mmCIF file of C-alpha atoms in Angstrom:
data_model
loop_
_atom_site.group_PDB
_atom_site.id
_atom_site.type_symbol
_atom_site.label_atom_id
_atom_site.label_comp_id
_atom_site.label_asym_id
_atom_site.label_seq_id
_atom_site.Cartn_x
_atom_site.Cartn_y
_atom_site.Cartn_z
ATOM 1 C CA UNK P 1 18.308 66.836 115.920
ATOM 2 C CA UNK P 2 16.412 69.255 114.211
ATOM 3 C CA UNK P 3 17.521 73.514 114.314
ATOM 4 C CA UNK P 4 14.013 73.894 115.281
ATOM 5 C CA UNK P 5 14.147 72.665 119.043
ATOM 6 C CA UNK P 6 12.519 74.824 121.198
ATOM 7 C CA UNK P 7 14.698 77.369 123.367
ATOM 8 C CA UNK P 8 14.259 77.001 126.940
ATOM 9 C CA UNK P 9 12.776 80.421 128.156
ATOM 10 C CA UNK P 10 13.958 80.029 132.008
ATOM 11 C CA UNK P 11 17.619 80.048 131.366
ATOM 12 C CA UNK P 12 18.493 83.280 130.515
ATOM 13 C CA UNK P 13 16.233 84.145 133.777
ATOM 14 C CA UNK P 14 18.176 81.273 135.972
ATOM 15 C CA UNK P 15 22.012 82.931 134.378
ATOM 16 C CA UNK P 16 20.745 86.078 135.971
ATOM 17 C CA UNK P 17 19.583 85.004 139.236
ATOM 18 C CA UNK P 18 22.754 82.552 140.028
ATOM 19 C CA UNK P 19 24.782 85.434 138.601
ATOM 20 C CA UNK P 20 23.253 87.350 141.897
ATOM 21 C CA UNK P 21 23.129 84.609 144.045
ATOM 22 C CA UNK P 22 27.370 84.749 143.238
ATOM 23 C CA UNK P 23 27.331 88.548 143.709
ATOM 24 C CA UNK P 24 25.548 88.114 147.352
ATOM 25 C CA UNK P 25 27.758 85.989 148.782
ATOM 26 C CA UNK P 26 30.816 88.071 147.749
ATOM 27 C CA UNK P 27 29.125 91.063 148.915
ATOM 28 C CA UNK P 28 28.299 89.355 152.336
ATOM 29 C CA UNK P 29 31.653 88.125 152.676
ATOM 30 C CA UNK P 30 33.289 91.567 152.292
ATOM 31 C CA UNK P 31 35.454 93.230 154.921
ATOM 32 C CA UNK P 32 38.807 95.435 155.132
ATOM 33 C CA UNK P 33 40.096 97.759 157.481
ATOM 34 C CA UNK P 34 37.174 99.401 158.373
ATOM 35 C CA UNK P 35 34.837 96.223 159.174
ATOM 36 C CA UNK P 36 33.183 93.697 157.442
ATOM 37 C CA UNK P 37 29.520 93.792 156.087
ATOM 38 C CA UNK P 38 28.472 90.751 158.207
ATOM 39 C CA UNK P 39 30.616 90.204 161.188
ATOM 40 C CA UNK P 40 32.322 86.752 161.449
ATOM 41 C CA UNK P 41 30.696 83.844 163.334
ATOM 42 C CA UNK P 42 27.072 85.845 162.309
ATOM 43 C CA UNK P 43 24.912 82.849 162.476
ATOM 44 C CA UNK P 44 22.336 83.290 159.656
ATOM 45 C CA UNK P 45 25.039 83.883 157.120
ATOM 46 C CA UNK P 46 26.975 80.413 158.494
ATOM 47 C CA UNK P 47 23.410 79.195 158.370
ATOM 48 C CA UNK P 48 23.203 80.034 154.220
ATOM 49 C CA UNK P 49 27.009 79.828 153.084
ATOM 50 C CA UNK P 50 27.249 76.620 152.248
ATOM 51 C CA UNK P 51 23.970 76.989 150.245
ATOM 52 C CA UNK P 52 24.405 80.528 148.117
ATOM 53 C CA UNK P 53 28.261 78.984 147.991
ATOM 54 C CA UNK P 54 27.385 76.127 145.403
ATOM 55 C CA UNK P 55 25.077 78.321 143.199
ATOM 56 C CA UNK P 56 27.909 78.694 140.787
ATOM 57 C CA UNK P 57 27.640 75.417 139.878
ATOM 58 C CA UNK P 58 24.228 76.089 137.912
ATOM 59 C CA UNK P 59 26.642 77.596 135.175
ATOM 60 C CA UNK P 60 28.081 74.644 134.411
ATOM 61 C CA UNK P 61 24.772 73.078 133.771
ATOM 62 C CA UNK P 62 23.280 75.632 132.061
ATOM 63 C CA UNK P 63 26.213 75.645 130.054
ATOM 64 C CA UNK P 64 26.831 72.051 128.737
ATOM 65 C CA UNK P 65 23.296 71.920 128.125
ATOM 66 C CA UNK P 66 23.985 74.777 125.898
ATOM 67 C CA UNK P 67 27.169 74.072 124.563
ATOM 68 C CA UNK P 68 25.918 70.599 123.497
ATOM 69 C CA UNK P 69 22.857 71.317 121.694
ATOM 70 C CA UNK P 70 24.418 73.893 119.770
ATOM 71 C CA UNK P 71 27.388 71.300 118.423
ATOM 72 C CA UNK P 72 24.312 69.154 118.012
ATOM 73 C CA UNK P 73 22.264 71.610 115.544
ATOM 74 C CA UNK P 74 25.636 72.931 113.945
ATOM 75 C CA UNK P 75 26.253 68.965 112.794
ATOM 76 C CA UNK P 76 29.519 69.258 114.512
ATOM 77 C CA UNK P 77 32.541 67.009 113.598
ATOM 78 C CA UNK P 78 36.023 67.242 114.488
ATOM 79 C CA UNK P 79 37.489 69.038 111.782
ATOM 80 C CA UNK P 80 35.004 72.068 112.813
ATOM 81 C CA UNK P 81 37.366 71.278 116.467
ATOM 82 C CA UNK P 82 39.583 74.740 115.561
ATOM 83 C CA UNK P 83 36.404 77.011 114.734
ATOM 84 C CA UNK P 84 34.891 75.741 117.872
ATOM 85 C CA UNK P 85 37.490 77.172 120.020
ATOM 86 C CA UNK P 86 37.553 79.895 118.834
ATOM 87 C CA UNK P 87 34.234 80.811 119.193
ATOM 88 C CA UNK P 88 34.396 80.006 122.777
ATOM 89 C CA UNK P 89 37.847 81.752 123.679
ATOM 90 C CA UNK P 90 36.481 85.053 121.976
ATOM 91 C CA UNK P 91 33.485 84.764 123.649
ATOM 92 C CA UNK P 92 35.525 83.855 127.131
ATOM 93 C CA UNK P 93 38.483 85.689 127.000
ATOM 94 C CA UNK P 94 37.394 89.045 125.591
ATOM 95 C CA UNK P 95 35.465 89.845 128.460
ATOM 96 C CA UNK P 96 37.875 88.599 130.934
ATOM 97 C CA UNK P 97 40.923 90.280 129.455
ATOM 98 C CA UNK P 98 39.026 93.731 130.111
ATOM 99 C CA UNK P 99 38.289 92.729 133.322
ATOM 100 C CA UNK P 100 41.728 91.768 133.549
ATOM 101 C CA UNK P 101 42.661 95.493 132.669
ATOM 102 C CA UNK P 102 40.264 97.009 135.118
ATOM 103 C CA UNK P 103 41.889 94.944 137.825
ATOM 104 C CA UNK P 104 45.363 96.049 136.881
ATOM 105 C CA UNK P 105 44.418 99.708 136.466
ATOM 106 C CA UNK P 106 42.406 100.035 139.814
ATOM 107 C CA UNK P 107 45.136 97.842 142.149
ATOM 108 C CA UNK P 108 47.680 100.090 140.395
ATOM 109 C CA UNK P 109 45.872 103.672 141.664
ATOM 110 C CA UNK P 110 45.119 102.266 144.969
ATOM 111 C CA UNK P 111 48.521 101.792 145.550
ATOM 112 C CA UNK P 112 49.831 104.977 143.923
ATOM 113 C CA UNK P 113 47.197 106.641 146.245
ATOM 114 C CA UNK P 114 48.492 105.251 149.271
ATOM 115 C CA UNK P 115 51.660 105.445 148.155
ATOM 116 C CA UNK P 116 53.022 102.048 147.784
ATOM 117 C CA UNK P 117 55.545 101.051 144.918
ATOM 118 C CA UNK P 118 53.130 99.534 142.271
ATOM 119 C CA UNK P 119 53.510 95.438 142.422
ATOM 120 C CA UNK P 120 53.193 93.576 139.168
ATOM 121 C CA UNK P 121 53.919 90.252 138.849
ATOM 122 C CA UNK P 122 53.901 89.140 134.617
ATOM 123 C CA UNK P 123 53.499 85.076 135.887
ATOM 124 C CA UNK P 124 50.599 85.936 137.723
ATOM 125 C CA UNK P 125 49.060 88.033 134.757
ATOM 126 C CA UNK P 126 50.792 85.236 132.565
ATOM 127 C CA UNK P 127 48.865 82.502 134.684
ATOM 128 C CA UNK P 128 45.108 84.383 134.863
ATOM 129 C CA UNK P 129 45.371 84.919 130.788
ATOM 130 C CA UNK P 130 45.936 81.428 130.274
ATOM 131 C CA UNK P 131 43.204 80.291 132.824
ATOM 132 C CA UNK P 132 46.372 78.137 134.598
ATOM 133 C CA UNK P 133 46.959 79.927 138.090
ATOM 134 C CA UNK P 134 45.347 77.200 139.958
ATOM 135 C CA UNK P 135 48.198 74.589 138.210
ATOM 136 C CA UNK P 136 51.141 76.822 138.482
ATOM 137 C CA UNK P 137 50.750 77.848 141.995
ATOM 138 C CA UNK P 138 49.732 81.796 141.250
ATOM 139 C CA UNK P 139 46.572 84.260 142.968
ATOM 140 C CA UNK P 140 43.567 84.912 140.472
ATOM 141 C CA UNK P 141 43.026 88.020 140.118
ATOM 142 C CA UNK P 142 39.294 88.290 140.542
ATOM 143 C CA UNK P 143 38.208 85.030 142.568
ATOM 144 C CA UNK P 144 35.295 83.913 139.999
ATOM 145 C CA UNK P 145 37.997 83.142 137.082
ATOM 146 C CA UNK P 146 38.805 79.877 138.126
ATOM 147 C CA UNK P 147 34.952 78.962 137.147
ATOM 148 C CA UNK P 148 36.185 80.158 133.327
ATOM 149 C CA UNK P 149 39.264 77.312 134.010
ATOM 150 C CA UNK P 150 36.802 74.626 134.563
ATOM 151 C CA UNK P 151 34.651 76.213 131.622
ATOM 152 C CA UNK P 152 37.527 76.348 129.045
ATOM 153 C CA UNK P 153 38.687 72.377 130.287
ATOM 154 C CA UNK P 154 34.990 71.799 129.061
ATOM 155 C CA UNK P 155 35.175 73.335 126.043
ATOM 156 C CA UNK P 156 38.235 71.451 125.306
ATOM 157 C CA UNK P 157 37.219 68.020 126.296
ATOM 158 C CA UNK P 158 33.524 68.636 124.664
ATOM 159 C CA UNK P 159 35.012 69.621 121.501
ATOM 160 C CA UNK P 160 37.301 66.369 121.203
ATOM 161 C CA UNK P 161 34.261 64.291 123.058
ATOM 162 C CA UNK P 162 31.029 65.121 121.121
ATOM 163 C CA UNK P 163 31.245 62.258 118.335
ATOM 164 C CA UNK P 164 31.857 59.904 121.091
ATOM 165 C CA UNK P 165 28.845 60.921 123.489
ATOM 166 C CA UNK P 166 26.455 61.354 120.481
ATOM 167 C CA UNK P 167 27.307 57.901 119.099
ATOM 168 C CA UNK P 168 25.795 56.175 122.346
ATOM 169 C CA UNK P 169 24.933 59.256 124.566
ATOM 170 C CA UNK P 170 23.477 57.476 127.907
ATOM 171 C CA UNK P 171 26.791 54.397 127.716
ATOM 172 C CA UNK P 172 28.902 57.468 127.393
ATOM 173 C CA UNK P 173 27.350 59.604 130.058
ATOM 174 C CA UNK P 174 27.141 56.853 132.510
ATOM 175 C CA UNK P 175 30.925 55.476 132.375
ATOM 176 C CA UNK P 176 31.831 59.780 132.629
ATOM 177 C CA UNK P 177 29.770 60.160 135.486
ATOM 178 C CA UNK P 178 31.274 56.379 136.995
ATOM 179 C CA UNK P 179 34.535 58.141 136.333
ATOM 180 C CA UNK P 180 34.144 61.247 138.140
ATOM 181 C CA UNK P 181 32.649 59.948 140.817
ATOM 182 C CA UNK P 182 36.074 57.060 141.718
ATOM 183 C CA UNK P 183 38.527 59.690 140.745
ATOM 184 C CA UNK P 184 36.830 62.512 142.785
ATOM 185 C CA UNK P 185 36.910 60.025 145.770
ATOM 186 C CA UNK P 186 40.082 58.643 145.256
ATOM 187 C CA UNK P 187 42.288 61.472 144.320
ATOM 188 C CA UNK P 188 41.772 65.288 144.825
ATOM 189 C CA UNK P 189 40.484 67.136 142.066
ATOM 190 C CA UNK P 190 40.283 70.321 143.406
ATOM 191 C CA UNK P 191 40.143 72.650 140.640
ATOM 192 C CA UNK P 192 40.021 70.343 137.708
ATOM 193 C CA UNK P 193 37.160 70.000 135.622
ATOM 194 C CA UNK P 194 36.698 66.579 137.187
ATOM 195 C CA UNK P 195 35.610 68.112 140.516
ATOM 196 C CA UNK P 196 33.110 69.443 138.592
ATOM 197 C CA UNK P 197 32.728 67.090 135.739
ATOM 198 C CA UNK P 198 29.098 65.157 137.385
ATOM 199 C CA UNK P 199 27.451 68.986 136.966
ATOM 200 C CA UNK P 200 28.383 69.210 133.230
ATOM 201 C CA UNK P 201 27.282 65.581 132.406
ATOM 202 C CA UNK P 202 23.712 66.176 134.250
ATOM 203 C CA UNK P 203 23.152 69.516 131.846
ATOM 204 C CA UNK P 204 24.016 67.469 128.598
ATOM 205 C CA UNK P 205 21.375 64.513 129.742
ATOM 206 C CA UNK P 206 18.655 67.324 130.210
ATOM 207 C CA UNK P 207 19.686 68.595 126.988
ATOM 208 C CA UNK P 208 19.368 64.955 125.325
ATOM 209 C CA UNK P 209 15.573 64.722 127.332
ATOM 210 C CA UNK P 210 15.173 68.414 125.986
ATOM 211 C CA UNK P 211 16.061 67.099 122.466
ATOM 212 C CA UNK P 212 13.970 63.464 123.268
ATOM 213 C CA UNK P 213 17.082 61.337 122.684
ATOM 214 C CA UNK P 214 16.859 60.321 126.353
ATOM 215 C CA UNK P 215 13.639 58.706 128.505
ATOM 216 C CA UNK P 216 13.280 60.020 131.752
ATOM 217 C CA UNK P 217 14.421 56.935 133.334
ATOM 218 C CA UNK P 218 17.800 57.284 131.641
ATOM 219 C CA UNK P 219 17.741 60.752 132.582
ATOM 220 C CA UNK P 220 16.743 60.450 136.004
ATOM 221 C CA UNK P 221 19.329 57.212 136.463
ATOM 222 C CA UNK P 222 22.740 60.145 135.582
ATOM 223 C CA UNK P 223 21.239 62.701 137.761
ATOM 224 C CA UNK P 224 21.307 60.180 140.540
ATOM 225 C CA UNK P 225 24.426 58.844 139.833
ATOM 226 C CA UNK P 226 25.517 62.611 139.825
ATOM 227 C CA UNK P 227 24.335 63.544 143.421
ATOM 228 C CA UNK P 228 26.253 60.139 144.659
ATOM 229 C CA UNK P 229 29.223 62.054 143.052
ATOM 230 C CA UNK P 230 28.219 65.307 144.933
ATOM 231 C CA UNK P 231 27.422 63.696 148.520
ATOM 232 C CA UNK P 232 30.577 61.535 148.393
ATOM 233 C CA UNK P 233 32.595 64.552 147.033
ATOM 234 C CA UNK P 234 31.503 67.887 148.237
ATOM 235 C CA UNK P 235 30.723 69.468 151.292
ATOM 236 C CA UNK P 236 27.074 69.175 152.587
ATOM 237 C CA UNK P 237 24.245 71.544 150.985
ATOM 238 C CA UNK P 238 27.407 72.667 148.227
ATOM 239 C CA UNK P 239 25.033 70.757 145.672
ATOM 240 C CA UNK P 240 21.614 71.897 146.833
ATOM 241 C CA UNK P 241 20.932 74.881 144.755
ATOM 242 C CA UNK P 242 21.986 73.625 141.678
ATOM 243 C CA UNK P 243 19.811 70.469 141.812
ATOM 244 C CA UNK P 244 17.161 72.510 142.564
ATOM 245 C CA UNK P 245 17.520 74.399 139.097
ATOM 246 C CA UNK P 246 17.328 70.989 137.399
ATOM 247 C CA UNK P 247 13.207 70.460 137.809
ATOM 248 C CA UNK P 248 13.638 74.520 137.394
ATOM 249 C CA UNK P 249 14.511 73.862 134.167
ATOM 250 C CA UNK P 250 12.815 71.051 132.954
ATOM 251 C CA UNK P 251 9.509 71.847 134.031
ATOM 252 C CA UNK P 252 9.105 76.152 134.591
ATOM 253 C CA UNK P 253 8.595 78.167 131.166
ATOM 254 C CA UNK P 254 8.946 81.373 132.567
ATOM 255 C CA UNK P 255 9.602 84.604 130.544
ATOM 256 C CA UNK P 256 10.138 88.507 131.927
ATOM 257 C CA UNK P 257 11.873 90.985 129.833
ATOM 258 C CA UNK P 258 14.070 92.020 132.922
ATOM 259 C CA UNK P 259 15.099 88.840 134.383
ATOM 260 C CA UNK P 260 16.100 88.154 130.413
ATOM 261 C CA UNK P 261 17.790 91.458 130.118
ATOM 262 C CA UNK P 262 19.497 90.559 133.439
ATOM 263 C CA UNK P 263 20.518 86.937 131.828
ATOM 264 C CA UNK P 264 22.090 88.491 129.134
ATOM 265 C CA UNK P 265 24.389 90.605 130.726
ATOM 266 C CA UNK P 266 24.769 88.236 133.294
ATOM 267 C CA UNK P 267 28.571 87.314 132.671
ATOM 268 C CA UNK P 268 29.555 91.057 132.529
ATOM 269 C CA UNK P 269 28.225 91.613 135.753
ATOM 270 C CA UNK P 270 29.231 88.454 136.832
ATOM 271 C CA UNK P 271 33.080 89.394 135.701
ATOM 272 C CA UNK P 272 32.397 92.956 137.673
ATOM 273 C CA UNK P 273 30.571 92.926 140.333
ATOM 274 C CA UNK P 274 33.074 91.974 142.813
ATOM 275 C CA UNK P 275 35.234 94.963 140.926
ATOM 276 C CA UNK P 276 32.599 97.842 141.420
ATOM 277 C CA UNK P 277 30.608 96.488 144.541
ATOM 278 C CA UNK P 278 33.411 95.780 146.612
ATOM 279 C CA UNK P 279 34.607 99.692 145.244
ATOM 280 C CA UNK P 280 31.425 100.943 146.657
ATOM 281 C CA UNK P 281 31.735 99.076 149.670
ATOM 282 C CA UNK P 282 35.124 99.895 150.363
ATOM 283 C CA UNK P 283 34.402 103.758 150.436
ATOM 284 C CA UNK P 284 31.288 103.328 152.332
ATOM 285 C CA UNK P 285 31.660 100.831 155.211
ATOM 286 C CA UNK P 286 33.967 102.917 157.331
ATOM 287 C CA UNK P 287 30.767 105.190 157.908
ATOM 288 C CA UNK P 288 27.795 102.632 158.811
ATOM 289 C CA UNK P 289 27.795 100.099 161.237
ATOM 290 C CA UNK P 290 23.727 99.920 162.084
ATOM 291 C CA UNK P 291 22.279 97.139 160.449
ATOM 292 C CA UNK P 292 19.557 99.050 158.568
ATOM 293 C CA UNK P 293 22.487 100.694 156.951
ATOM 294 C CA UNK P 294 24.337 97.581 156.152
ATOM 295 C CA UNK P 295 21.275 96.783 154.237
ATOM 296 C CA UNK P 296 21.298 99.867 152.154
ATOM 297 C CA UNK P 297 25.133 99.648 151.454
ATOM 298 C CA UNK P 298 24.355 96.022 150.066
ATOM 299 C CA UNK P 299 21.687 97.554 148.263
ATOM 300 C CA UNK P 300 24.130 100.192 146.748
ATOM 301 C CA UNK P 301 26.699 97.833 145.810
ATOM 302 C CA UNK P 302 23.774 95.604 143.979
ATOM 303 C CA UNK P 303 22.773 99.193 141.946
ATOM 304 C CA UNK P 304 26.817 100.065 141.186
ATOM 305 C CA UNK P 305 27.331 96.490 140.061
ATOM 306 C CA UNK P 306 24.430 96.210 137.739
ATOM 307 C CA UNK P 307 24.628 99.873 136.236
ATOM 308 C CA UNK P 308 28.442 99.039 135.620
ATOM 309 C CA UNK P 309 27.997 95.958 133.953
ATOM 310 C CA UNK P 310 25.337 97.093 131.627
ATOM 311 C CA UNK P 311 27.857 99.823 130.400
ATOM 312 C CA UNK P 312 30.714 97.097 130.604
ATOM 313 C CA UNK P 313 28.448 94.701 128.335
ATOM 314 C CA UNK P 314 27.556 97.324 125.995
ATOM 315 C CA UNK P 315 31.077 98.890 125.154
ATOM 316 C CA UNK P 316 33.119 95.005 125.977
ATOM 317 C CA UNK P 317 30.808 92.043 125.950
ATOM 318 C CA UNK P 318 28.302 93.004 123.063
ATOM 319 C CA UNK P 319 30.634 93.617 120.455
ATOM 320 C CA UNK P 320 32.967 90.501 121.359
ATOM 321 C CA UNK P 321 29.460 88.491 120.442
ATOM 322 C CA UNK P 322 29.590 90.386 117.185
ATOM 323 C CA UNK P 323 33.516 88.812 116.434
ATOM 324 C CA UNK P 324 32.012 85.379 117.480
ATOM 325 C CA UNK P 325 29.499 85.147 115.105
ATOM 326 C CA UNK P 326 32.641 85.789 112.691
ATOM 327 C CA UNK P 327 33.800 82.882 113.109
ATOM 328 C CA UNK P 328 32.019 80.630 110.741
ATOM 329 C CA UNK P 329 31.452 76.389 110.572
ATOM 330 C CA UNK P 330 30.797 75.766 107.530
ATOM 331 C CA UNK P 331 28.188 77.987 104.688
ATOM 332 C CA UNK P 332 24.369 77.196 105.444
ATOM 333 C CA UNK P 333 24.860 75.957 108.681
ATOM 334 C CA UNK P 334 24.528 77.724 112.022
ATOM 335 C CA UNK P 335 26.780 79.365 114.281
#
């Protein structure tokens, strides 16, 4: 496939607004002492949950599509395996570790400041460095890394995979998706990048239609056979969002300069928004409990979120993409 393929103007804009959609639930879910934003057993928010809950799943389409058509361009082969992942943990973990550090830091004052003996546990930190807590038994720290688990499992498996898709792309695709869908019904997943695996295999098809090296039929056939996988497998309306992106993305060419900004910085504030908003929200709850004021709090945690992650992706994020593009394939090719 040629370098030149054309890039696909809506995701950037679709990273930003599932990055919100992820934010908004967390928000809406929020409670402590003091209350909680949206009182348990609210109807409307019952009503939505299981909708806003699966948005998170567009990432992993948006990213295989991405992650495959840039091995594709970069002529990837297996020796190129090592500079692969290491573009992708730099690019991952970077980020995450800072996050990481916030956490720490900010659990550590809270407890000074009510003055509780500061808990650390090193296999918990041990476990959320190494993406593993889910497999040895131990808390994430922020709730959204266990998406990054699933993500690095991809990289890993895409990395030792891609000759073998690309040789026969829609064979390969169909006995994954066949597999995912009898081990997700037979056995429980939970976790694994299995659970998850139909989402990834639907974004590299629409990046094979994308590149024309699949027909619509062939395309169409692994997105059905993907939403057998997601009716048989996940709870109702989980999947409903993100096959809504799919048309999304084949069909809407869609450009704004702030939904783009937003999709850039969309895993910094995706990292940190639970972080700052849930700060703000903390502080602020204990004195509103009208509605209209609800709404403004959410509001507020929205503004503290986004301002924070634009000065966590400028000082963190931005220069981690600088090491990445360090980290070379081969001279004369791309990275």
């Amino acid at each position: 496939m040629a370098s030149s393929t054309p890039k696909i103007l809506i995701l950037d804009t679709l990273r930003g607004i599932c990055a919100f959609i992820v934010a908004l639930y967390h928000f809406l879910h929020f409670e402590n002492q003091h209350g909680a934003l949206v009182e348990p057993g609210n109807k409307v928010l019952s009503a939505v949950d299981p909708f806003i809950h699966g948005s998170i799943c567009i990432f992993f389409i948006i990213s295989s599509y991405v992650m495959y058509l840039h091995l594709e361009r970069n002529d990837y082969s297996l020796k190129l395996f090592l500079p692969f992942l290491g573009k992708r943990i730099v690019r991952l973990m970077i980020p995450m570790l800072a996050c990481v550090a916030l956490i720490l830091a900010i659990n550590a004052s809270f407890q000074w400041y009510l003055g509780e003996p500061i808990a650390f546990s090193f296999p918990q930190l041990l476990a959320n460095i190494t993406l593993t807590a889910n497999l040895v038994g131990e808390d994430w720290y922020n709730p959204i890394f266990w998406t990054l688990s699933v993500e690095f499992q991809f990289y890993i498996l895409l990395g030792l995979g891609f000759l073998l898709i690309r040789k026969n792309p829609f064979i390969a695709l169909l006995l994954l998706v066949g597999f995912c869908i009898g081990i997700n019904y037979f056995y429980d997943t939970r976790g694994s990048i299995t659970e998850f695996g139909s989402y990834f295999i639907i974004g590299i098809a629409l990046a094979l239609f994308h590149a024309k090296q699949f027909s619509a039929t062939q395309l169409l056939l692994i997105i059905a056979l993907g939403s057998i996988d997601f009716f048989l497998n996940q709870a109702l309306f989980y999947y409903v969002i993100p096959l809504v992106s799919i048309p999304i993305i084949l069909f809407v060419n869609f450009q704004s300069k702030f939904l783009q900004f937003l999709g850039e910085t969309s895993y910094s504030f995706y990292l940190i928004h639970g972080l700052l908003g849930n700060w703000f929200l903390y502080f602020t709850l204990r004195y509103m409990d009208q509605t209209w004021q609800k709404i403004l709090l959410l509001i507020g945690a929205f503004i503290v979120a986004y301002l924070g992650s634009h000065i966590f992706y400028l000082l963190i994020e931005k220069p981690s993409l600088k090491v990445v593009k360090q980290i070379h394939y081969k001279r004369n090719k791309l990275n």
